[in-house]
JSON list of C-alpha atoms in Angstrom, two decimals:
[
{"chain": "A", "resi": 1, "resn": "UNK", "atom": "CA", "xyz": [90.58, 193.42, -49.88]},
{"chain": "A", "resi": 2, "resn": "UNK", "atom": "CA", "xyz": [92.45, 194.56, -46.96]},
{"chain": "A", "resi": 3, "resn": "UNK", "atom": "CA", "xyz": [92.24, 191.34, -44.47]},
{"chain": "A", "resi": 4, "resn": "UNK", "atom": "CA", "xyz": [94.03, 189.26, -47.19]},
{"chain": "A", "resi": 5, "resn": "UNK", "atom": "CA", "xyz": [97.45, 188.98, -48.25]},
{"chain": "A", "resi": 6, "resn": "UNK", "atom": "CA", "xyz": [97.41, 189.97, -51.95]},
{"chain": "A", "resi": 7, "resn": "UNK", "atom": "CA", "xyz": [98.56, 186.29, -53.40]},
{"chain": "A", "resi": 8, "resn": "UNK", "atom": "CA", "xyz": [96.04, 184.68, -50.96]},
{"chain": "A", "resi": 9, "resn": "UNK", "atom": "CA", "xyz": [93.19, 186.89, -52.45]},
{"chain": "A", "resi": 10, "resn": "UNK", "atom": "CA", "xyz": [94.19, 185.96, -55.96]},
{"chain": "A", "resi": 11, "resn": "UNK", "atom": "CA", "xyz": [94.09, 182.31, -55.29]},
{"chain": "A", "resi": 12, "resn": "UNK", "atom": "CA", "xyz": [90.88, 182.73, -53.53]},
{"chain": "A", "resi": 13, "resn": "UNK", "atom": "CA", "xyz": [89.49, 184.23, -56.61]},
{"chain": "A", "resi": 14, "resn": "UNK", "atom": "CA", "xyz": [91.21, 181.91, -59.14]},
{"chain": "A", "resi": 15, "resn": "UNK", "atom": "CA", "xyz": [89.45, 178.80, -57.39]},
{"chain": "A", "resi": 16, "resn": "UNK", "atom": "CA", "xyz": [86.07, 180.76, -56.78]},
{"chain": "A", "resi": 17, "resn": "UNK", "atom": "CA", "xyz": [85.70, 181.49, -60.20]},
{"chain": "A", "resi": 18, "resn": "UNK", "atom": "CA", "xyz": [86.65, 178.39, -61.70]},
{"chain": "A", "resi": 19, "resn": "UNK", "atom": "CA", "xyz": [84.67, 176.16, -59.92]},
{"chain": "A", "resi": 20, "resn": "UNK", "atom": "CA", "xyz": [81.60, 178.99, -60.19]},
{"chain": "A", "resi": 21, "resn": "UNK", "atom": "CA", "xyz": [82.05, 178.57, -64.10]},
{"chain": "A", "resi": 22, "resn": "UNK", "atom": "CA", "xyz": [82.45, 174.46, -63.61]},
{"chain": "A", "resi": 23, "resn": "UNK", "atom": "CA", "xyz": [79.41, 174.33, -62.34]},
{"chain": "A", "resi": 24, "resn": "UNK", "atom": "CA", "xyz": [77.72, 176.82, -64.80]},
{"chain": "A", "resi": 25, "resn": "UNK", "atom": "CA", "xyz": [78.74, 175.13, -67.55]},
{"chain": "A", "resi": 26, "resn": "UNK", "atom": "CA", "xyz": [77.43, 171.79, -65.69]},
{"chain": "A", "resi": 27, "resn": "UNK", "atom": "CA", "xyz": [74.20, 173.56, -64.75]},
{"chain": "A", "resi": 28, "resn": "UNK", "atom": "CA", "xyz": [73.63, 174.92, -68.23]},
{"chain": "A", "resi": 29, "resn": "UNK", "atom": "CA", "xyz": [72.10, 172.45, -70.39]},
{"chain": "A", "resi": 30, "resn": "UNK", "atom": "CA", "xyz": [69.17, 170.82, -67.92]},
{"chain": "A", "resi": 31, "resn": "UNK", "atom": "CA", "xyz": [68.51, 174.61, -67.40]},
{"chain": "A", "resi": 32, "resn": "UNK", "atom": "CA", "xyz": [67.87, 174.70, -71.10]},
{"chain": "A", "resi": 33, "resn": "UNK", "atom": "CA", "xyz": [66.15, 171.78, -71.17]},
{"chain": "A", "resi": 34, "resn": "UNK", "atom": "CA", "xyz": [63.91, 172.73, -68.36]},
{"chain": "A", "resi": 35, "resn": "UNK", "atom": "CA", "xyz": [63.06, 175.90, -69.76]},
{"chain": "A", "resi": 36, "resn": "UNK", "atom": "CA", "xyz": [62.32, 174.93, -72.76]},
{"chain": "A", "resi": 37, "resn": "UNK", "atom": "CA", "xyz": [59.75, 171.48, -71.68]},
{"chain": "A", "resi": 38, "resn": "UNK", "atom": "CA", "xyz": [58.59, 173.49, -68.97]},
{"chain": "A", "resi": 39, "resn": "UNK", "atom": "CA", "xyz": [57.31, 176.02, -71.88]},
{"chain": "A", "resi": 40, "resn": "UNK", "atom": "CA", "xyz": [56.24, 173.42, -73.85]},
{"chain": "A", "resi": 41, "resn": "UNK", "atom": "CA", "xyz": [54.27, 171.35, -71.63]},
{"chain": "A", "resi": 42, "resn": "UNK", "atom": "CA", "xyz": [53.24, 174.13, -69.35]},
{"chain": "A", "resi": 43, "resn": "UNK", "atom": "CA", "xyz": [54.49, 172.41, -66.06]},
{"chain": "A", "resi": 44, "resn": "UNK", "atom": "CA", "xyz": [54.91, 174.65, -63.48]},
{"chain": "A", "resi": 45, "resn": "UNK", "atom": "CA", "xyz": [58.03, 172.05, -61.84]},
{"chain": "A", "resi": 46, "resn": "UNK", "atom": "CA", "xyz": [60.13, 172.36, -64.64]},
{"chain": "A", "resi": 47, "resn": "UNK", "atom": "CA", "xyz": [59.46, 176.23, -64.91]},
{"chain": "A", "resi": 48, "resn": "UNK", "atom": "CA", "xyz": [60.66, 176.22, -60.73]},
{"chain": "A", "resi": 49, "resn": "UNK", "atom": "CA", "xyz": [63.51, 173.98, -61.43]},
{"chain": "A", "resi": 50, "resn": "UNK", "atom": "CA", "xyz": [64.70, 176.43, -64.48]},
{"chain": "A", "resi": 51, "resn": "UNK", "atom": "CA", "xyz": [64.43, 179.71, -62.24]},
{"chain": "A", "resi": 52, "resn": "UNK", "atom": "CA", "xyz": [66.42, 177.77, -59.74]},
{"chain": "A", "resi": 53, "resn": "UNK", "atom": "CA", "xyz": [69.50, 177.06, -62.49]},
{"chain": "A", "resi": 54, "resn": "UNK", "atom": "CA", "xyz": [69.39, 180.17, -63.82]},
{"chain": "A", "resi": 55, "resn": "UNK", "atom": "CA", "xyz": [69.74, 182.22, -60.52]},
{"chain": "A", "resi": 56, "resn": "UNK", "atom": "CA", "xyz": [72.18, 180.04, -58.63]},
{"chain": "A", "resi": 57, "resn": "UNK", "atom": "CA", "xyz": [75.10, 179.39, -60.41]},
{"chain": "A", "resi": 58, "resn": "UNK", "atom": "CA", "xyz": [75.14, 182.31, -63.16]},
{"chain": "A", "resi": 59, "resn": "UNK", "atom": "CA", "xyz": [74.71, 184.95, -60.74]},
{"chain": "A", "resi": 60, "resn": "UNK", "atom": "CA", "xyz": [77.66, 184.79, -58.53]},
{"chain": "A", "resi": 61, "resn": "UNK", "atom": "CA", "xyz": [79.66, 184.22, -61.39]},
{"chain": "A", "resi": 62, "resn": "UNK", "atom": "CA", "xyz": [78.57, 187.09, -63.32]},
{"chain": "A", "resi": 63, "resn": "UNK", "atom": "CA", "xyz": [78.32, 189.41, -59.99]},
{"chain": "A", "resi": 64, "resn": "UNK", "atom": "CA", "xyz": [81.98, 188.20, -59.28]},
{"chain": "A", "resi": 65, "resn": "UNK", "atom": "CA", "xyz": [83.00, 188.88, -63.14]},
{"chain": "A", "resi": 66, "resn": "UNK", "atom": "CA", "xyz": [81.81, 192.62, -62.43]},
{"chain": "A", "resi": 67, "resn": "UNK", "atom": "CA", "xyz": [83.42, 193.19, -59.20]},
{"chain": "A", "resi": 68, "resn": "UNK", "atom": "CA", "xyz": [86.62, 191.18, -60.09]},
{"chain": "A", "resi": 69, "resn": "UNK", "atom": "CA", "xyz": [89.68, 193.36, -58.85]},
{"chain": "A", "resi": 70, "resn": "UNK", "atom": "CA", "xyz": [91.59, 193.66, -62.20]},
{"chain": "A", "resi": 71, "resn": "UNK", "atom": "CA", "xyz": [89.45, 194.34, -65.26]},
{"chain": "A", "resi": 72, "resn": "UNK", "atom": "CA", "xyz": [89.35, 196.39, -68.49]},
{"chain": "A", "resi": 73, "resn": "UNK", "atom": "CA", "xyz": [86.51, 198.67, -69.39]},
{"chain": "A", "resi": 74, "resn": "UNK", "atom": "CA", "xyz": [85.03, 195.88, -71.99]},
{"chain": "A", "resi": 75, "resn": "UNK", "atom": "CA", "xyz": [84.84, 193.84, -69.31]},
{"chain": "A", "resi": 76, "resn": "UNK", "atom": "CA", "xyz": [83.30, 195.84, -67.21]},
{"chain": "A", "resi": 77, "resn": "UNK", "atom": "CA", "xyz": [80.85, 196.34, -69.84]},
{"chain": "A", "resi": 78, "resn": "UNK", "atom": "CA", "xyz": [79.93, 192.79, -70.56]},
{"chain": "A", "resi": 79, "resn": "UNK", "atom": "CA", "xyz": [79.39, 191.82, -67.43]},
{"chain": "A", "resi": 80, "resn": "UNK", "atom": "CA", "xyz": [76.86, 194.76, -66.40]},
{"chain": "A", "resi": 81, "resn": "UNK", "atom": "CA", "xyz": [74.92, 193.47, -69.92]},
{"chain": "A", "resi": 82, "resn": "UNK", "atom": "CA", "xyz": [75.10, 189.87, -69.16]},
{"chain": "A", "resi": 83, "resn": "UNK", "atom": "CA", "xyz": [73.65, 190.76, -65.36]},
{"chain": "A", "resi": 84, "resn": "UNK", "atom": "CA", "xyz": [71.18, 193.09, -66.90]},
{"chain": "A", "resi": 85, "resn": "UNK", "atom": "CA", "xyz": [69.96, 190.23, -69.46]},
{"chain": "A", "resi": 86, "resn": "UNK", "atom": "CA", "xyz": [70.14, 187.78, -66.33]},
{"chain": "A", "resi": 87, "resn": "UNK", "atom": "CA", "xyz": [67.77, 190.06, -64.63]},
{"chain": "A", "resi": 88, "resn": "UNK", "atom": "CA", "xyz": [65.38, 190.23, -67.38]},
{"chain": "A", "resi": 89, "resn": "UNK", "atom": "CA", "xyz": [65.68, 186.54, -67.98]},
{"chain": "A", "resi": 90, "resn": "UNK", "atom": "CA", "xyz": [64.54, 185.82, -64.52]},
{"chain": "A", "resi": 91, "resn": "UNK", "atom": "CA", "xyz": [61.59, 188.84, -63.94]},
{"chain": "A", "resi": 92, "resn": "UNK", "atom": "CA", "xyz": [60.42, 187.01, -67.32]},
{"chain": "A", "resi": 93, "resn": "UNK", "atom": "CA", "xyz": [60.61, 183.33, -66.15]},
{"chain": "A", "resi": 94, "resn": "UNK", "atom": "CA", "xyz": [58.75, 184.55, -62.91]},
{"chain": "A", "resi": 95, "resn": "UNK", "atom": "CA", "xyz": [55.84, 185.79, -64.96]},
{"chain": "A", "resi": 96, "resn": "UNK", "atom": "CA", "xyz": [55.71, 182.62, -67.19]},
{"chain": "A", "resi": 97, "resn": "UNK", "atom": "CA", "xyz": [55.74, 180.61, -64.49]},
{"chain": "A", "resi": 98, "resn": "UNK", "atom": "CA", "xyz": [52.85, 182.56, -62.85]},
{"chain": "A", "resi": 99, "resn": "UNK", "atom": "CA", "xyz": [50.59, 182.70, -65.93]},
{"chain": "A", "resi": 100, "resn": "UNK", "atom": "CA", "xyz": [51.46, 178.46, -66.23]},
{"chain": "A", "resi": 101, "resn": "UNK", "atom": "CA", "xyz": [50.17, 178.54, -62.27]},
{"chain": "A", "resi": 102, "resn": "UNK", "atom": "CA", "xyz": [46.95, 180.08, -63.06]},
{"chain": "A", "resi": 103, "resn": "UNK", "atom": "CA", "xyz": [46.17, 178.27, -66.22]},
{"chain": "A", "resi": 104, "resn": "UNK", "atom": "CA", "xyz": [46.72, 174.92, -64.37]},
{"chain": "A", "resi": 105, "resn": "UNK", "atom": "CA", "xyz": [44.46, 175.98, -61.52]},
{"chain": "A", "resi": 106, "resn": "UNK", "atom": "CA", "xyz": [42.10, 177.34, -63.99]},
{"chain": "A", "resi": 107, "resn": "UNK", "atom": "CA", "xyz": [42.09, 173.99, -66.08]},
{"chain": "A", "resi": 108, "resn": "UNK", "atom": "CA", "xyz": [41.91, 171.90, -62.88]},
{"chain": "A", "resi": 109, "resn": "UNK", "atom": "CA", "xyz": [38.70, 174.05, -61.52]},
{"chain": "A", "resi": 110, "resn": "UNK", "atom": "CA", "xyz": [36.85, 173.25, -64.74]},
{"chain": "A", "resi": 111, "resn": "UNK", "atom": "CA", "xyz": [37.72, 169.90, -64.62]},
{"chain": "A", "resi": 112, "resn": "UNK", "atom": "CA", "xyz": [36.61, 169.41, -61.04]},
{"chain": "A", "resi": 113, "resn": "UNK", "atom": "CA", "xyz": [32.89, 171.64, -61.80]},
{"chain": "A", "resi": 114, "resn": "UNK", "atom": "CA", "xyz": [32.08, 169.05, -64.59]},
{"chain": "A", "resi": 115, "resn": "UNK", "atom": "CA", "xyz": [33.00, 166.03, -62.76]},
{"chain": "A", "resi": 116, "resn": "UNK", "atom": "CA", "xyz": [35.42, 164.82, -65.64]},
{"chain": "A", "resi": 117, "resn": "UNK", "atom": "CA", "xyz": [38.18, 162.97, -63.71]},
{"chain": "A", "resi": 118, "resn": "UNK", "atom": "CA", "xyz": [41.31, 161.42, -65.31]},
{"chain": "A", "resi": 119, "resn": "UNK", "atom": "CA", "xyz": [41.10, 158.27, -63.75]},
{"chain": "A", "resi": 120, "resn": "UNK", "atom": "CA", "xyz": [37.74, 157.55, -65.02]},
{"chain": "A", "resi": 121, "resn": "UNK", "atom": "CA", "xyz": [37.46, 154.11, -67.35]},
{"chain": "A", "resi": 122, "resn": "UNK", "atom": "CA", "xyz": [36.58, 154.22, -70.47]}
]
């Protein structure tokens, strides 16, 4: 970029993307987890929660692994596919998460026309 010194925009990028993969690698396995119980259980929070993880720290990484200023072709590659799969991740975890949302609803209508309530003794 042509408002920073050369050196100054390769230590710039050094930190950025180590402490964008840090925190990837941090974010990573309660992402999994969330995904995963949030599929399971069909709660609609941990569904949120796991959008949330995936989008935030994996796509400025992976954006900034595609636009990095010194690359090979390869990488270049890889980093298109692993924003494409990100994308499809995501547009698929938004759907999920909708169908979860009107299940839910739908379960908690029923409940509520036929009077059963949870809290009711046995």
């Amino acid at each position: 970029y042509w408002f920073l010194p050369s050196t100054t925009f390769t230590i710039l990028w050094q930190i950025f993307y180590c402490v964008g993969l840090g925190l990837w690698i941090i974010a990573e396995p309660p992402r999994l987890y969330l995904g995963y119980e949030g599929n399971l259980r069909e709660d609609s929070r941990h569904l949120v929660a796991f959008l949330v993880l995936t989008f935030l720290p994996q796509l400025p990484v992976t954006i900034g692994m595609f636009v990095q200023p010194q690359m090979y072709s390869a990488e270049r590659v890889m980093a298109g596919s692993m924003i494409s799969f990100l994308f499809v991740e995501f547009v698929t975890a938004i759907v999920v998460a909708r169908r979860v949302v009107a299940a839910n609803t739908q379960r908690w209508r029923i409940k509520m026309a036929y009077g059963r309530s949870s809290r009711t003794a046995t």
